[in-house]
């Protein structure tokens, strides 16, 4: 009987630890999404504003910005899975 109680206690501790780590992972994904979103917006905006001056280089900035915005959305939705 005592052995089973120890096993149940260990399983409860493991479940509690996994739940705590899951919340930490979700917040990390959210922080990444915010950072990627801000940087992606800056790159896209800079490329759009400078398009007439930089030409093809501005398109490169816009593409980097759009990729970062995609990464922001991907991180955000992945973080929602862990909540």
Backbone as CSV, one residue per row, in Angstrom:
resi,resn,N_x,N_y,N_z,CA_x,CA_y,CA_z,C_x,C_y,C_z
1,UNK,0.830,-1.192,0.000,0.000,0.000,0.000,0.876,1.259,0.000
2,UNK,1.888,1.277,0.810,2.749,2.446,0.922,3.472,2.730,-0.402
3,UNK,3.854,1.656,-1.105,4.553,1.820,-2.379,3.656,2.499,-3.409
4,UNK,2.382,2.132,-3.457,1.446,2.737,-4.411,1.209,4.207,-4.080
5,UNK,1.146,4.525,-2.795,0.971,5.921,-2.407,2.176,6.759,-2.838
6,UNK,3.367,6.193,-2.734,4.566,6.896,-3.188,4.532,7.124,-4.693
7,UNK,4.089,6.121,-5.438,3.998,6.260,-6.894,2.980,7.323,-7.286
8,UNK,1.845,7.333,-6.599,0.823,8.336,-6.889,1.348,9.732,-6.561
9,UNK,2.062,9.860,-5.453,2.636,11.157,-5.073,3.652,11.624,-6.123
10,UNK,4.483,10.722,-6.607,5.458,11.080,-7.634,4.774,11.512,-8.927
11,UNK,3.698,10.816,-9.300,2.956,11.183,-10.508,2.302,12.556,-10.359
12,UNK,1.790,12.853,-9.175,1.184,14.163,-8.940,2.231,15.272,-9.033
13,UNK,3.420,15.018,-8.491,4.496,16.004,-8.586,4.911,16.223,-10.045
14,UNK,4.993,15.131,-10.787,5.369,15.228,-12.195,4.332,16.034,-12.981
15,UNK,3.046,15.787,-12.721,1.987,16.522,-13.414,2.032,18.004,-13.061
16,UNK,2.272,18.322,-11.791,2.345,19.723,-11.373,3.538,20.417,-12.027
17,UNK,4.678,19.745,-12.107,5.866,20.325,-12.728,5.636,20.563,-14.217
18,UNK,4.986,19.605,-14.890,4.713,19.759,-16.317,3.767,20.923,-16.582
19,UNK,2.774,21.098,-15.716,1.833,22.205,-15.868,2.548,23.535,-15.711
20,UNK,3.450,23.637,-14.728,4.206,24.871,-14.510,5.106,25.170,-15.703
21,UNK,5.795,24.165,-16.217,6.679,24.363,-17.363,5.893,24.740,-18.610
22,UNK,4.709,24.201,-18.751,3.878,24.531,-19.903,3.509,26.013,-19.900
23,UNK,3.212,26.552,-18.729,2.890,27.978,-18.647,4.114,28.832,-18.954
24,UNK,5.284,28.396,-18.520,6.503,29.142,-18.815,6.791,29.121,-20.314
25,UNK,6.553,27.994,-20.959,6.780,27.891,-22.405,5.828,28.817,-23.148
26,UNK,4.582,28.869,-22.714,3.601,29.735,-23.364,4.019,31.199,-23.269
27,UNK,4.523,31.620,-22.118,4.933,33.015,-21.988,6.172,33.306,-22.837
28,UNK,7.050,32.335,-22.993,8.227,32.531,-23.852,7.800,32.699,-25.310
29,UNK,6.849,31.896,-25.761,6.341,32.044,-27.129,5.693,33.415,-27.319
30,UNK,4.979,33.888,-26.299,4.329,35.194,-26.403,5.370,36.304,-26.494
31,UNK,6.417,36.227,-25.675,7.488,37.234,-25.740,8.152,37.226,-27.115
32,UNK,8.416,36.043,-27.641,9.010,35.948,-28.977,8.085,36.545,-30.035
33,UNK,6.792,36.277,-29.906,5.833,36.798,-30.883,5.820,38.326,-30.855
34,UNK,5.872,38.911,-29.672,5.878,40.376,-29.570,7.145,40.941,-30.206
35,UNK,8.281,40.353,-29.891,9.550,40.847,-30.450,9.561,40.729,-31.971
36,UNK,9.212,39.541,-32.484,9.208,39.348,-33.933,8.200,40.276,-34.608
37,UNK,7.066,40.507,-33.961,6.060,41.398,-34.535,6.564,42.825,-34.645
38,UNK,7.218,43.301,-33.583,7.746,44.668,-33.617,8.846,44.829,-34.658
39,UNK,9.784,43.900,-34.664,10.891,43.996,-35.628,10.375,43.810,-37.060
40,UNK,9.439,42.895,-37.245,8.862,42.687,-38.569,8.126,43.918,-39.073
41,UNK,7.408,44.570,-38.175,6.706,45.801,-38.552,7.700,46.897,-38.932
42,UNK,8.782,47.004,-38.148,9.802,48.011,-38.467,10.454,47.749,-39.824
43,UNK,10.828,46.513,-40.089,11.462,46.190,-41.372,10.507,46.428,-42.534
44,UNK,9.263,45.987,-42.379,8.290,46.162,-43.459,8.015,47.643,-43.701
45,UNK,7.837,48.386,-42.620,7.589,49.825,-42.752,8.763,50.555,-43.360
46,UNK,9.971,50.217,-42.916,11.166,50.866,-43.469,11.289,50.568,-44.956
47,UNK,11.061,49.328,-45.330,11.148,48.963,-46.744,10.115,49.681,-47.588
48,UNK,8.891,49.815,-47.037,7.832,50.484,-47.791,8.120,51.970,-47.955
49,UNK,8.626,52.596,-46.891,8.910,54.033,-46.955,10.098,54.320,-47.878
50,UNK,11.082,53.458,-47.867,12.310,53.692,-48.623,12.296,53.065,-50.020
51,UNK,11.163,52.519,-50.425,11.106,51.808,-51.707,11.544,52.682,-52.885
52,UNK,11.068,53.915,-52.916,11.404,54.764,-54.074,12.870,55.190,-54.084
53,UNK,13.533,55.133,-52.914,14.946,55.517,-52.852,15.881,54.320,-53.016
54,UNK,15.489,53.181,-52.475,16.382,52.020,-52.467,16.068,50.989,-53.539
55,UNK,14.861,50.996,-54.052,14.493,50.047,-55.103,14.491,48.610,-54.621
56,UNK,15.328,47.780,-55.233,15.339,46.355,-54.933,15.782,46.059,-53.496
57,UNK,16.649,46.902,-52.940,17.055,46.708,-51.543,15.859,46.856,-50.603
58,UNK,14.968,47.764,-50.929,13.777,47.963,-50.110,12.881,46.731,-50.164
59,UNK,12.799,46.087,-51.311,12.015,44.853,-51.427,12.593,43.780,-50.512
60,UNK,13.919,43.743,-50.417,14.572,42.805,-49.506,14.156,43.071,-48.062
61,UNK,14.130,44.352,-47.657,13.689,44.704,-46.302,12.232,44.311,-46.077
62,UNK,11.409,44.542,-47.078,9.989,44.193,-46.959,9.831,42.679,-46.794
63,UNK,10.574,41.901,-47.573,10.486,40.446,-47.468,10.957,39.954,-46.100
64,UNK,12.031,40.537,-45.583,12.487,40.157,-44.240,11.408,40.490,-43.214
65,UNK,10.821,41.670,-43.343,9.760,42.077,-42.425,8.564,41.159,-42.473
66,UNK,8.160,40.755,-43.675,7.015,39.849,-43.806,7.328,38.480,-43.222
67,UNK,8.556,38.016,-43.398,8.947,36.742,-42.800,8.911,36.834,-41.275
68,UNK,9.385,37.947,-40.729,9.349,38.117,-39.269,7.911,38.223,-38.758
69,UNK,7.039,38.846,-39.505,5.630,38.894,-39.105,5.009,37.502,-39.132
70,UNK,5.381,36.711,-40.139,4.923,35.319,-40.171,5.413,34.562,-38.932
71,UNK,6.684,34.767,-38.575,7.238,34.102,-37.387,6.514,34.560,-36.129
72,UNK,6.123,35.831,-36.076,5.382,36.341,-34.920,4.040,35.631,-34.784
73,UNK,3.310,35.503,-35.886,2.025,34.814,-35.836,2.203,33.339,-35.467
74,UNK,3.225,32.708,-36.028,3.472,31.296,-35.722,3.790,31.106,-34.236
75,UNK,4.614,31.983,-33.672,4.940,31.896,-32.250,3.713,32.152,-31.385
76,UNK,2.912,33.117,-31.773,1.707,33.431,-30.999,0.756,32.244,-30.943
77,UNK,0.493,31.642,-32.095,-0.452,30.527,-32.113,0.130,29.270,-31.475
78,UNK,1.437,29.087,-31.557,2.064,27.963,-30.876,1.984,28.146,-29.364
79,UNK,2.138,29.374,-28.903,2.015,29.656,-27.473,0.612,29.417,-26.956
80,UNK,-0.379,29.665,-27.782,-1.769,29.422,-27.361,-2.030,27.929,-27.158
81,UNK,-1.294,27.078,-27.851,-1.454,25.633,-27.675,-1.005,25.180,-26.299
82,UNK,-0.053,25.909,-25.710,0.532,25.501,-24.434,-0.181,26.097,-23.222
83,UNK,-1.197,26.898,-23.447,-1.916,27.492,-22.304,-2.989,26.578,-21.804
